[in-house]
Tab-separated table of C-alpha atoms in Angstrom:
chain	number	residue	atom	x	y	z
A	1	UNK	CA	80.546	-155.913	35.396
A	2	UNK	CA	83.649	-157.292	36.876
A	3	UNK	CA	83.365	-160.973	37.843
A	4	UNK	CA	85.818	-162.116	40.897
A	5	UNK	CA	86.785	-165.489	42.288
A	6	UNK	CA	86.607	-166.805	45.517
A	7	UNK	CA	87.208	-170.268	47.132
A	8	UNK	CA	84.430	-172.409	48.417
A	9	UNK	CA	86.539	-173.188	51.497
A	10	UNK	CA	87.951	-169.550	52.084
A	11	UNK	CA	86.969	-166.572	54.172
A	12	UNK	CA	86.180	-164.534	51.222
A	13	UNK	CA	88.944	-162.866	49.798
A	14	UNK	CA	88.846	-162.749	46.094
A	15	UNK	CA	91.061	-163.233	43.222
A	16	UNK	CA	90.735	-161.976	39.169
A	17	UNK	CA	90.005	-164.822	36.684
A	18	UNK	CA	93.631	-164.952	35.664
A	19	UNK	CA	94.896	-165.189	39.374
A	20	UNK	CA	92.453	-168.048	39.675
A	21	UNK	CA	93.472	-169.743	36.321
A	22	UNK	CA	97.209	-169.469	37.220
A	23	UNK	CA	96.591	-171.010	40.889
A	24	UNK	CA	94.094	-173.696	39.619
A	25	UNK	CA	93.129	-175.035	43.139
A	26	UNK	CA	92.896	-172.578	46.332
A	27	UNK	CA	95.584	-172.974	48.987
A	28	UNK	CA	92.984	-174.009	51.499
A	29	UNK	CA	91.878	-176.959	49.129
A	30	UNK	CA	88.859	-174.872	47.827
A	31	UNK	CA	87.967	-174.712	44.321
A	32	UNK	CA	87.542	-171.098	42.937
A	33	UNK	CA	83.732	-169.948	42.052
A	34	UNK	CA	82.799	-166.943	40.582
A	35	UNK	CA	81.241	-163.913	42.819
A	36	UNK	CA	78.427	-164.031	40.742
A	37	UNK	CA	76.784	-165.765	37.458
A	38	UNK	CA	76.693	-163.279	34.986
A	39	UNK	CA	73.284	-163.233	32.613
A	40	UNK	CA	73.318	-164.009	29.035
A	41	UNK	CA	74.965	-161.256	26.916
A	42	UNK	CA	72.381	-160.781	24.009
A	43	UNK	CA	69.076	-162.571	23.180
A	44	UNK	CA	68.780	-166.014	22.346
A	45	UNK	CA	68.101	-165.185	18.886
A	46	UNK	CA	71.224	-162.998	18.762
A	47	UNK	CA	73.369	-165.758	19.801
A	48	UNK	CA	71.870	-168.166	17.407
A	49	UNK	CA	73.470	-166.200	14.769
A	50	UNK	CA	77.072	-166.162	15.699
A	51	UNK	CA	79.642	-168.761	14.596
A	52	UNK	CA	81.107	-170.924	17.779
A	53	UNK	CA	83.985	-168.703	18.061
A	54	UNK	CA	81.907	-165.632	18.343
A	55	UNK	CA	79.807	-167.224	20.792
A	56	UNK	CA	82.684	-168.451	22.842
A	57	UNK	CA	83.908	-164.888	23.234
A	58	UNK	CA	80.335	-163.694	24.394
A	59	UNK	CA	80.023	-166.417	26.940
A	60	UNK	CA	83.744	-166.293	28.318
A	61	UNK	CA	83.818	-162.565	28.323
A	62	UNK	CA	81.419	-162.330	31.158
A	63	UNK	CA	83.580	-164.548	33.187
A	64	UNK	CA	87.213	-163.674	32.522
A	65	UNK	CA	86.646	-159.940	32.770
A	66	UNK	CA	90.108	-159.135	33.572
A	67	UNK	CA	91.068	-160.320	30.286
A	68	UNK	CA	91.277	-157.629	27.538
A	69	UNK	CA	88.669	-158.079	24.456
A	70	UNK	CA	92.269	-158.559	22.260
A	71	UNK	CA	93.656	-161.114	24.764
A	72	UNK	CA	90.669	-163.061	24.752
A	73	UNK	CA	89.925	-163.442	21.356
A	74	UNK	CA	93.345	-164.499	20.399
A	75	UNK	CA	93.224	-167.205	22.729
A	76	UNK	CA	89.994	-168.252	21.216
A	77	UNK	CA	90.893	-167.823	17.592
A	78	UNK	CA	94.231	-170.169	18.682
A	79	UNK	CA	91.794	-173.046	20.251
A	80	UNK	CA	89.173	-173.629	17.795
A	81	UNK	CA	91.018	-173.791	14.600
A	82	UNK	CA	91.860	-176.425	12.192
A	83	UNK	CA	92.844	-178.827	15.265
A	84	UNK	CA	88.537	-179.320	14.844
A	85	UNK	CA	87.553	-181.452	12.101
A	86	UNK	CA	84.456	-179.663	11.421
A	87	UNK	CA	83.642	-175.838	11.221
A	88	UNK	CA	80.962	-176.021	13.729
A	89	UNK	CA	83.274	-177.273	16.428
A	90	UNK	CA	80.337	-178.929	18.119
A	91	UNK	CA	77.768	-180.131	15.617
A	92	UNK	CA	74.434	-181.239	16.684
A	93	UNK	CA	73.224	-184.744	14.984
A	94	UNK	CA	69.638	-185.506	15.672
A	95	UNK	CA	69.064	-189.708	15.909
A	96	UNK	CA	66.554	-191.860	17.877
A	97	UNK	CA	64.877	-189.233	19.602
A	98	UNK	CA	67.431	-186.680	20.882
A	99	UNK	CA	70.025	-183.938	19.853
A	100	UNK	CA	73.766	-185.771	20.315
A	101	UNK	CA	76.010	-182.786	20.852
A	102	UNK	CA	79.075	-184.006	19.388
A	103	UNK	CA	82.279	-182.851	21.641
A	104	UNK	CA	84.540	-185.127	19.930
A	105	UNK	CA	85.952	-183.492	16.927
A	106	UNK	CA	89.074	-181.878	18.233
A	107	UNK	CA	92.876	-183.240	18.800
A	108	UNK	CA	92.395	-186.334	20.987
A	109	UNK	CA	88.493	-187.440	19.852
A	110	UNK	CA	87.068	-186.477	23.333
A	111	UNK	CA	85.118	-183.714	24.767
A	112	UNK	CA	88.209	-182.479	27.098
A	113	UNK	CA	89.379	-180.977	23.822
A	114	UNK	CA	86.727	-178.154	24.195
A	115	UNK	CA	88.154	-176.593	27.288
A	116	UNK	CA	91.731	-177.909	27.061
A	117	UNK	CA	92.538	-176.632	23.656
A	118	UNK	CA	92.198	-172.861	25.243
A	119	UNK	CA	93.171	-173.599	28.742
A	120	UNK	CA	97.029	-173.135	27.582
A	121	UNK	CA	96.442	-170.055	26.203
A	122	UNK	CA	94.720	-168.649	28.756
A	123	UNK	CA	97.163	-169.655	31.361
A	124	UNK	CA	99.994	-168.533	29.546
A	125	UNK	CA	98.189	-165.141	28.949
A	126	UNK	CA	97.389	-165.114	32.838
A	127	UNK	CA	101.058	-165.396	33.728
A	128	UNK	CA	102.028	-162.585	31.724
A	129	UNK	CA	99.221	-160.447	33.284
A	130	UNK	CA	100.512	-161.310	36.814
A	131	UNK	CA	104.041	-161.020	35.900
A	132	UNK	CA	104.907	-164.643	36.709
A	133	UNK	CA	108.111	-165.680	35.865
A	134	UNK	CA	108.552	-169.197	37.441
A	135	UNK	CA	108.017	-171.778	34.912
A	136	UNK	CA	104.021	-173.223	35.213
A	137	UNK	CA	104.125	-177.012	35.834
A	138	UNK	CA	100.662	-178.554	35.112
A	139	UNK	CA	99.837	-181.325	37.516
A	140	UNK	CA	96.901	-183.508	36.448
A	141	UNK	CA	95.277	-186.910	37.168
A	142	UNK	CA	93.107	-188.486	34.264
A	143	UNK	CA	90.975	-191.076	34.366
A	144	UNK	CA	91.681	-191.490	30.572
A	145	UNK	CA	90.884	-188.103	28.464
A	146	UNK	CA	91.761	-185.133	30.189
A	147	UNK	CA	95.625	-186.437	30.276
A	148	UNK	CA	95.837	-186.714	26.408
A	149	UNK	CA	93.931	-183.505	25.798
A	150	UNK	CA	96.034	-181.528	28.296
A	151	UNK	CA	99.154	-182.815	26.936
A	152	UNK	CA	98.086	-182.222	23.271
A	153	UNK	CA	97.249	-178.604	24.564
A	154	UNK	CA	100.376	-177.917	26.361
A	155	UNK	CA	103.017	-179.637	24.395
A	156	UNK	CA	106.043	-177.474	23.877
A	157	UNK	CA	104.090	-174.418	25.238
A	158	UNK	CA	106.997	-171.876	26.022
A	159	UNK	CA	107.141	-171.602	29.824
A	160	UNK	CA	105.521	-174.636	30.837
A	161	UNK	CA	105.834	-178.513	31.713
A	162	UNK	CA	103.065	-180.972	32.151
A	163	UNK	CA	103.103	-184.349	34.324
A	164	UNK	CA	100.113	-186.660	33.799
A	165	UNK	CA	98.988	-189.656	36.206
A	166	UNK	CA	96.889	-192.178	35.076
A	167	UNK	CA	95.525	-195.518	36.603
A	168	UNK	CA	97.625	-198.072	34.607
A	169	UNK	CA	94.965	-200.683	34.499
A	170	UNK	CA	92.179	-198.342	34.263
A	171	UNK	CA	91.743	-196.864	30.748
A	172	UNK	CA	91.189	-198.331	27.440
A	173	UNK	CA	94.000	-199.300	25.232
A	174	UNK	CA	93.465	-196.627	22.516
A	175	UNK	CA	93.450	-194.098	25.428
A	176	UNK	CA	96.720	-195.256	26.930
A	177	UNK	CA	98.327	-195.561	23.615
A	178	UNK	CA	97.249	-192.224	22.879
A	179	UNK	CA	99.138	-190.898	26.179
A	180	UNK	CA	102.090	-192.902	26.303
A	181	UNK	CA	103.289	-191.784	22.609
A	182	UNK	CA	102.509	-188.033	23.408
A	183	UNK	CA	105.406	-185.759	22.162
A	184	UNK	CA	106.781	-182.812	23.479
A	185	UNK	CA	109.839	-182.109	25.309
A	186	UNK	CA	107.558	-180.618	28.509
A	187	UNK	CA	105.431	-183.539	28.485
A	188	UNK	CA	105.596	-186.411	31.061
A	189	UNK	CA	103.189	-189.435	31.226
A	190	UNK	CA	103.290	-191.861	34.581
A	191	UNK	CA	101.265	-194.790	35.141
A	192	UNK	CA	99.981	-195.777	38.691
A	193	UNK	CA	98.978	-198.914	40.218
A	194	UNK	CA	95.944	-197.707	41.558
A	195	UNK	CA	92.648	-196.097	40.353
A	196	UNK	CA	91.761	-192.567	39.147
A	197	UNK	CA	90.913	-191.680	42.922
A	198	UNK	CA	94.137	-192.506	44.329
A	199	UNK	CA	95.999	-190.448	41.392
A	200	UNK	CA	93.406	-187.663	41.968
A	201	UNK	CA	93.871	-187.874	45.966
A	202	UNK	CA	97.797	-187.379	45.342
A	203	UNK	CA	97.642	-184.724	43.256
A	204	UNK	CA	95.364	-182.567	45.445
A	205	UNK	CA	97.884	-183.468	48.691
A	206	UNK	CA	100.831	-182.216	46.271
A	207	UNK	CA	98.680	-178.928	45.863
A	208	UNK	CA	98.029	-178.411	49.400
A	209	UNK	CA	101.705	-179.371	50.504
A	210	UNK	CA	103.235	-176.001	51.421
A	211	UNK	CA	106.508	-177.687	51.890
A	212	UNK	CA	106.391	-178.995	48.289
A	213	UNK	CA	105.488	-175.822	47.046
A	214	UNK	CA	108.327	-174.107	48.716
A	215	UNK	CA	110.684	-176.475	47.297
A	216	UNK	CA	109.231	-176.011	43.680
A	217	UNK	CA	109.453	-172.279	43.988
A	218	UNK	CA	112.869	-172.185	45.111
A	219	UNK	CA	113.903	-173.889	42.096
A	220	UNK	CA	111.971	-171.880	39.643
A	221	UNK	CA	108.448	-173.697	39.692
A	222	UNK	CA	104.815	-173.194	40.049
A	223	UNK	CA	102.149	-175.707	40.359
A	224	UNK	CA	98.775	-175.174	38.447
A	225	UNK	CA	96.137	-177.787	37.042
A	226	UNK	CA	94.522	-178.592	33.766
A	227	UNK	CA	91.782	-180.841	35.579
A	228	UNK	CA	88.187	-179.712	35.533
A	229	UNK	CA	88.897	-178.120	39.146
A	230	UNK	CA	90.408	-175.164	37.309
A	231	UNK	CA	88.096	-172.467	36.608
A	232	UNK	CA	90.089	-172.016	33.066
A	233	UNK	CA	88.452	-175.437	32.432
A	234	UNK	CA	84.905	-174.938	33.336
A	235	UNK	CA	84.084	-171.633	31.887
A	236	UNK	CA	84.907	-172.856	28.261
A	237	UNK	CA	82.686	-175.865	28.531
A	238	UNK	CA	79.547	-173.396	29.171
A	239	UNK	CA	79.982	-172.112	25.838
A	240	UNK	CA	79.020	-175.522	24.257
A	241	UNK	CA	75.382	-175.585	26.130
A	242	UNK	CA	74.527	-172.244	25.021
A	243	UNK	CA	75.907	-173.324	21.193
A	244	UNK	CA	73.631	-176.568	21.428
A	245	UNK	CA	70.623	-174.290	22.157
A	246	UNK	CA	71.466	-171.809	19.854
A	247	UNK	CA	71.961	-174.304	16.988
A	248	UNK	CA	68.339	-175.712	17.793
A	249	UNK	CA	66.990	-172.512	17.678
A	250	UNK	CA	68.635	-171.538	14.385
A	251	UNK	CA	67.516	-174.767	12.855
A	252	UNK	CA	63.948	-174.184	13.956
A	253	UNK	CA	63.830	-177.494	16.161
A	254	UNK	CA	62.632	-175.100	19.116
A	255	UNK	CA	61.487	-171.537	19.421
A	256	UNK	CA	63.101	-168.904	21.660
A	257	UNK	CA	62.971	-169.221	25.344
A	258	UNK	CA	61.480	-172.960	24.738
A	259	UNK	CA	62.937	-175.073	27.419
A	260	UNK	CA	65.313	-178.115	26.629
A	261	UNK	CA	66.529	-180.747	28.645
A	262	UNK	CA	70.248	-181.768	28.876
A	263	UNK	CA	71.894	-185.191	29.495
A	264	UNK	CA	75.422	-185.559	30.515
A	265	UNK	CA	77.385	-188.660	31.084
A	266	UNK	CA	79.084	-187.594	34.737
A	267	UNK	CA	82.088	-188.589	36.311
A	268	UNK	CA	83.761	-185.710	38.241
A	269	UNK	CA	80.779	-183.624	37.660
A	270	UNK	CA	82.307	-180.533	35.738
A	271	UNK	CA	80.767	-181.125	32.394
A	272	UNK	CA	77.529	-180.973	33.987
A	273	UNK	CA	78.138	-178.355	36.310
A	274	UNK	CA	78.915	-176.164	33.214
A	275	UNK	CA	75.403	-177.090	32.013
A	276	UNK	CA	74.086	-175.815	35.403
A	277	UNK	CA	76.102	-172.391	35.026
A	278	UNK	CA	74.445	-171.841	31.663
A	279	UNK	CA	71.304	-172.568	33.206
A	280	UNK	CA	72.140	-169.828	35.730
A	281	UNK	CA	72.915	-167.436	33.343
A	282	UNK	CA	69.679	-167.752	31.741
A	283	UNK	CA	69.900	-170.640	29.323
A	284	UNK	CA	66.193	-172.204	29.085
A	285	UNK	CA	67.187	-175.649	30.542
A	286	UNK	CA	64.430	-177.786	32.377
A	287	UNK	CA	65.916	-180.607	33.490
A	288	UNK	CA	69.933	-181.482	34.224
A	289	UNK	CA	70.029	-185.208	33.773
A	290	UNK	CA	73.098	-186.750	35.500
A	291	UNK	CA	74.038	-190.026	33.980
A	292	UNK	CA	76.100	-192.396	36.120
A	293	UNK	CA	77.450	-195.682	35.219
A	294	UNK	CA	78.031	-198.929	37.726
A	295	UNK	CA	80.109	-196.254	39.840
A	296	UNK	CA	76.569	-194.543	40.777
A	297	UNK	CA	77.973	-192.486	43.534
A	298	UNK	CA	76.319	-189.375	41.794
A	299	UNK	CA	73.184	-191.275	41.195
A	300	UNK	CA	72.850	-192.270	45.090
A	301	UNK	CA	73.430	-188.779	46.198
A	302	UNK	CA	70.715	-187.218	44.194
A	303	UNK	CA	68.248	-189.907	45.494
A	304	UNK	CA	69.356	-189.725	49.095
A	305	UNK	CA	71.384	-186.717	49.848
A	306	UNK	CA	74.112	-188.682	51.108
A	307	UNK	CA	77.353	-188.533	49.071
A	308	UNK	CA	79.179	-191.795	50.183
A	309	UNK	CA	82.587	-192.931	48.482
A	310	UNK	CA	82.883	-195.951	50.604
A	311	UNK	CA	81.763	-198.689	48.027
A	312	UNK	CA	83.423	-201.132	45.571
A	313	UNK	CA	85.609	-199.305	42.617
A	314	UNK	CA	84.052	-201.005	39.626
A	315	UNK	CA	85.959	-200.768	36.252
A	316	UNK	CA	83.337	-200.450	33.607
A	317	UNK	CA	83.669	-199.736	29.544
A	318	UNK	CA	83.465	-196.157	30.310
A	319	UNK	CA	86.548	-195.726	32.236
A	320	UNK	CA	86.264	-191.645	32.201
A	321	UNK	CA	83.226	-191.875	34.720
A	322	UNK	CA	85.057	-194.722	37.015
A	323	UNK	CA	85.191	-192.009	39.775
A	324	UNK	CA	83.765	-192.241	43.197
A	325	UNK	CA	85.222	-188.791	44.083
A	326	UNK	CA	83.417	-186.245	41.927
A	327	UNK	CA	85.378	-183.215	42.566
A	328	UNK	CA	83.259	-180.356	40.975
A	329	UNK	CA	80.479	-181.553	43.110
A	330	UNK	CA	82.214	-179.160	45.817
A	331	UNK	CA	81.264	-176.187	43.477
A	332	UNK	CA	77.635	-177.180	43.417
A	333	UNK	CA	77.628	-177.897	47.516
A	334	UNK	CA	78.860	-174.827	47.888
A	335	UNK	CA	76.250	-172.954	46.071
A	336	UNK	CA	73.237	-174.909	47.498
A	337	UNK	CA	74.645	-174.225	51.206
A	338	UNK	CA	74.204	-170.713	50.606
A	339	UNK	CA	77.724	-169.909	49.549
A	340	UNK	CA	78.397	-170.737	53.328
A	341	UNK	CA	82.324	-171.913	53.092
A	342	UNK	CA	82.246	-173.111	56.533
A	343	UNK	CA	79.707	-175.656	55.905
A	344	UNK	CA	81.491	-176.557	52.642
A	345	UNK	CA	84.725	-177.008	54.662
A	346	UNK	CA	82.747	-179.387	56.962
A	347	UNK	CA	81.114	-181.389	54.229
A	348	UNK	CA	84.259	-181.887	52.620
A	349	UNK	CA	86.271	-182.624	55.646
A	350	UNK	CA	83.657	-185.364	56.402
A	351	UNK	CA	84.096	-186.730	52.980
A	352	UNK	CA	87.938	-186.933	53.620
A	353	UNK	CA	88.069	-188.284	57.031
A	354	UNK	CA	84.782	-190.455	57.017
A	355	UNK	CA	84.265	-191.021	53.381
A	356	UNK	CA	80.900	-189.534	53.039
A	357	UNK	CA	78.543	-186.543	54.161
A	358	UNK	CA	74.669	-185.900	54.231
A	359	UNK	CA	73.471	-182.455	52.921
A	360	UNK	CA	70.674	-180.723	54.832
A	361	UNK	CA	66.656	-180.928	53.747
A	362	UNK	CA	66.880	-177.594	52.690
A	363	UNK	CA	69.942	-177.972	50.654
A	364	UNK	CA	68.072	-181.105	48.941
A	365	UNK	CA	65.159	-178.836	48.002
A	366	UNK	CA	67.619	-176.831	45.757
A	367	UNK	CA	68.450	-180.150	43.712
A	368	UNK	CA	65.363	-179.950	41.513
A	369	UNK	CA	67.176	-178.813	38.663
A	370	UNK	CA	68.739	-182.176	38.440
A	371	UNK	CA	67.736	-185.723	37.750
A	372	UNK	CA	70.289	-189.060	38.336
A	373	UNK	CA	69.989	-192.371	37.135
A	374	UNK	CA	72.697	-194.900	36.146
A	375	UNK	CA	73.197	-197.658	33.326
A	376	UNK	CA	74.699	-200.948	34.102
A	377	UNK	CA	77.402	-202.555	31.431
A	378	UNK	CA	74.607	-204.470	30.091
A	379	UNK	CA	72.317	-201.779	29.441
A	380	UNK	CA	75.259	-199.614	27.961
A	381	UNK	CA	75.955	-202.411	25.736
A	382	UNK	CA	72.567	-203.134	24.820
A	383	UNK	CA	71.931	-199.134	23.852
A	384	UNK	CA	75.044	-199.167	21.780
A	385	UNK	CA	73.663	-202.082	19.673
A	386	UNK	CA	69.869	-200.865	19.663
A	387	UNK	CA	70.811	-197.440	18.652
A	388	UNK	CA	73.231	-198.776	15.884
A	389	UNK	CA	70.884	-200.909	14.532
A	390	UNK	CA	68.194	-198.708	14.115
A	391	UNK	CA	69.677	-195.780	13.059
A	392	UNK	CA	73.102	-196.600	11.632
A	393	UNK	CA	74.782	-194.254	14.567
A	394	UNK	CA	77.705	-195.468	16.598
A	395	UNK	CA	78.150	-193.967	20.133
A	396	UNK	CA	80.843	-194.586	22.476
A	397	UNK	CA	80.048	-196.249	25.807
A	398	UNK	CA	79.906	-192.853	28.026
A	399	UNK	CA	77.344	-191.726	25.487
A	400	UNK	CA	75.583	-194.707	25.608
A	401	UNK	CA	75.143	-194.411	29.554
A	402	UNK	CA	73.626	-190.906	28.661
A	403	UNK	CA	70.998	-192.468	26.194
A	404	UNK	CA	70.410	-195.404	28.443
A	405	UNK	CA	69.650	-193.004	31.267
A	406	UNK	CA	67.574	-190.734	29.026
A	407	UNK	CA	65.327	-193.384	27.901
A	408	UNK	CA	64.712	-194.147	31.776
A	409	UNK	CA	64.043	-190.661	32.194
A	410	UNK	CA	61.383	-190.533	29.453
A	411	UNK	CA	59.517	-193.800	30.548
A	412	UNK	CA	59.490	-192.293	34.094
A	413	UNK	CA	58.212	-188.762	33.216
A	414	UNK	CA	56.835	-188.900	29.805
A	415	UNK	CA	58.830	-185.539	29.119
A	416	UNK	CA	58.870	-185.440	25.645
A	417	UNK	CA	60.588	-181.959	25.152
A	418	UNK	CA	63.565	-181.256	22.888
A	419	UNK	CA	66.657	-182.980	24.554
A	420	UNK	CA	70.518	-182.544	24.181
A	421	UNK	CA	72.727	-185.581	24.841
A	422	UNK	CA	76.417	-184.705	25.449
A	423	UNK	CA	78.473	-187.160	23.351
A	424	UNK	CA	81.964	-187.046	24.859
A	425	UNK	CA	84.108	-189.233	22.877
A	426	UNK	CA	84.280	-190.924	19.677
A	427	UNK	CA	83.594	-194.388	19.291
A	428	UNK	CA	86.947	-194.738	17.694
A	429	UNK	CA	88.413	-194.127	21.167
A	430	UNK	CA	86.826	-197.517	22.388
A	431	UNK	CA	86.463	-199.833	19.629
A	432	UNK	CA	86.736	-203.072	21.540
A	433	UNK	CA	83.753	-201.844	23.663
A	434	UNK	CA	81.380	-200.549	21.123
A	435	UNK	CA	82.148	-203.581	18.898
A	436	UNK	CA	81.678	-206.148	21.291
A	437	UNK	CA	78.513	-204.714	21.981
A	438	UNK	CA	77.286	-205.625	18.808
A	439	UNK	CA	79.152	-208.970	17.924
A	440	UNK	CA	81.326	-211.380	19.888
A	441	UNK	CA	83.094	-212.092	16.747
A	442	UNK	CA	85.036	-208.856	17.356
A	443	UNK	CA	86.612	-209.995	20.919
A	444	UNK	CA	89.593	-211.605	18.961
A	445	UNK	CA	90.524	-208.803	16.831
A	446	UNK	CA	93.518	-206.468	17.989
A	447	UNK	CA	93.094	-203.070	18.740
A	448	UNK	CA	93.738	-201.347	15.065
A	449	UNK	CA	92.117	-204.215	13.464
A	450	UNK	CA	88.854	-203.068	15.479
A	451	UNK	CA	89.651	-199.641	14.104
A	452	UNK	CA	89.429	-200.697	10.374
A	453	UNK	CA	86.495	-202.775	11.175
A	454	UNK	CA	84.852	-199.833	12.765
A	455	UNK	CA	85.751	-197.945	9.640
A	456	UNK	CA	84.053	-200.518	7.447
A	457	UNK	CA	80.908	-201.019	9.191
A	458	UNK	CA	80.139	-196.979	9.732
A	459	UNK	CA	82.016	-195.432	7.175
A	460	UNK	CA	82.820	-192.385	9.310
A	461	UNK	CA	86.296	-191.857	8.559
A	462	UNK	CA	89.502	-192.994	10.986
A	463	UNK	CA	90.132	-189.560	12.812
A	464	UNK	CA	93.779	-188.589	12.514
A	465	UNK	CA	94.449	-188.915	16.445
A	466	UNK	CA	93.997	-192.387	15.621
A	467	UNK	CA	96.084	-192.888	12.567
A	468	UNK	CA	98.707	-191.022	14.152
A	469	UNK	CA	98.951	-193.657	17.097
A	470	UNK	CA	98.700	-196.504	15.139
A	471	UNK	CA	102.703	-197.116	14.482
A	472	UNK	CA	103.891	-194.282	16.731
A	473	UNK	CA	106.592	-195.199	19.215
A	474	UNK	CA	106.278	-195.571	23.001
A	475	UNK	CA	107.728	-192.478	24.634
A	476	UNK	CA	106.571	-192.721	28.521
A	477	UNK	CA	106.659	-196.064	30.461
A	478	UNK	CA	107.182	-195.225	33.962
A	479	UNK	CA	104.756	-196.693	36.683
A	480	UNK	CA	104.851	-195.801	40.065
A	481	UNK	CA	102.836	-196.520	43.346
A	482	UNK	CA	100.277	-193.532	44.323
A	483	UNK	CA	102.569	-192.906	47.488
A	484	UNK	CA	105.638	-192.490	45.006
A	485	UNK	CA	103.859	-189.717	43.216
A	486	UNK	CA	105.559	-186.570	44.887
A	487	UNK	CA	108.986	-188.038	44.217
A	488	UNK	CA	108.218	-188.668	40.816
A	489	UNK	CA	107.500	-185.089	40.365
A	490	UNK	CA	110.880	-183.919	42.057
A	491	UNK	CA	112.531	-186.481	40.081
A	492	UNK	CA	111.077	-185.241	36.486
A	493	UNK	CA	111.934	-181.601	37.389
A	494	UNK	CA	115.125	-182.411	38.382
A	495	UNK	CA	115.051	-181.309	42.038
A	496	UNK	CA	117.242	-183.579	44.503
């Protein structure tokens, strides 16, 4: 079955998967979605016997139908290799009454590695398939993890350059150090004085600017994106939810077709949307539990049907979730609006001009797959401390938000079915937050003293990604205002 891609705001014209991956964002401002969701290719029992790489091929080949088997298998083999510190790629760890899906065993110790390890390979194959001779410029805004993972994936990949913008005062010290020490002749990192939403909005405006696109094209460049707005990011994320179910089945923790719950700490909505697509494929998921931090715009949306970004932006200990404009929610809005692109354009236009939109009663009725709640900063810290005290298992603040919300869900519903919690980052990426949750005595330590203290407490080996930046020199130190981002891009590319 051939799967094509169309824009959530378009008039019905379609692209191949490789064309959608190359473009990243539709010229009309919409996001690319598949014309249909394929079904799971084999029985769950058959899928449970596959390695991560084999399963990745089975799922991704159903979405990326213009890739040959050889092309896709090559991309998968290059992506999921020794960069990951476990053969399982995404192991499940049972603790505290839930199954933690550890998505942080890649090169940059965060879940973004799961998709950004393969996106550069998908993109270079896509360029060849479409005879694209211009140099691809990956333009990305990051709330902390995407930037480093994208740069690690694209560093020194021929025919590409990558420019990452991040909020200068809105990421953890480890996250920032990972980015500003990034090697690669084609990598560029720029801090901005605003927040993530400012960076993301400016990046989207650059994608929509025909004059800028023309200027780049004449200079031999083509914009594309490594954010989760790129369908080449989203499709690989579906794989690990299928793999989690397959692992539970293989280990005898569930029976075939038994339903599970999935809990996802959510900011830009891409990670939980991948789980939703998995359910649409036939994966037996009962509830998709959307966990927010104090920036609870998604919790309020699921509670009221109103998406309202007009609120205080709060800096938290889970910075990758400090987002008020959840871009990937547009794909869900398009789906529950009956794939009516005019309606979707209207909602997104209202969000842009008025800062909010309200979905219809009929659309709200289609949100039964989801449950939303949030965890405060105090609840997040308490959850880190409790789980470590009770089980010896250390989780990062984003995972703790998910665990806290799952506790609320269980208390409210009494639902005791098997539950997978997406563990999106290593605690080594947020040492100050996790150790401060245990004891105030850690507050006076330096960042790398905290790394050593965490190792001493847990016995978990210090990841290579942390050891590498301990003494690495700062290679990127540019900081600009959000309104200066387009000029910064032109300067980096040498376009006067």
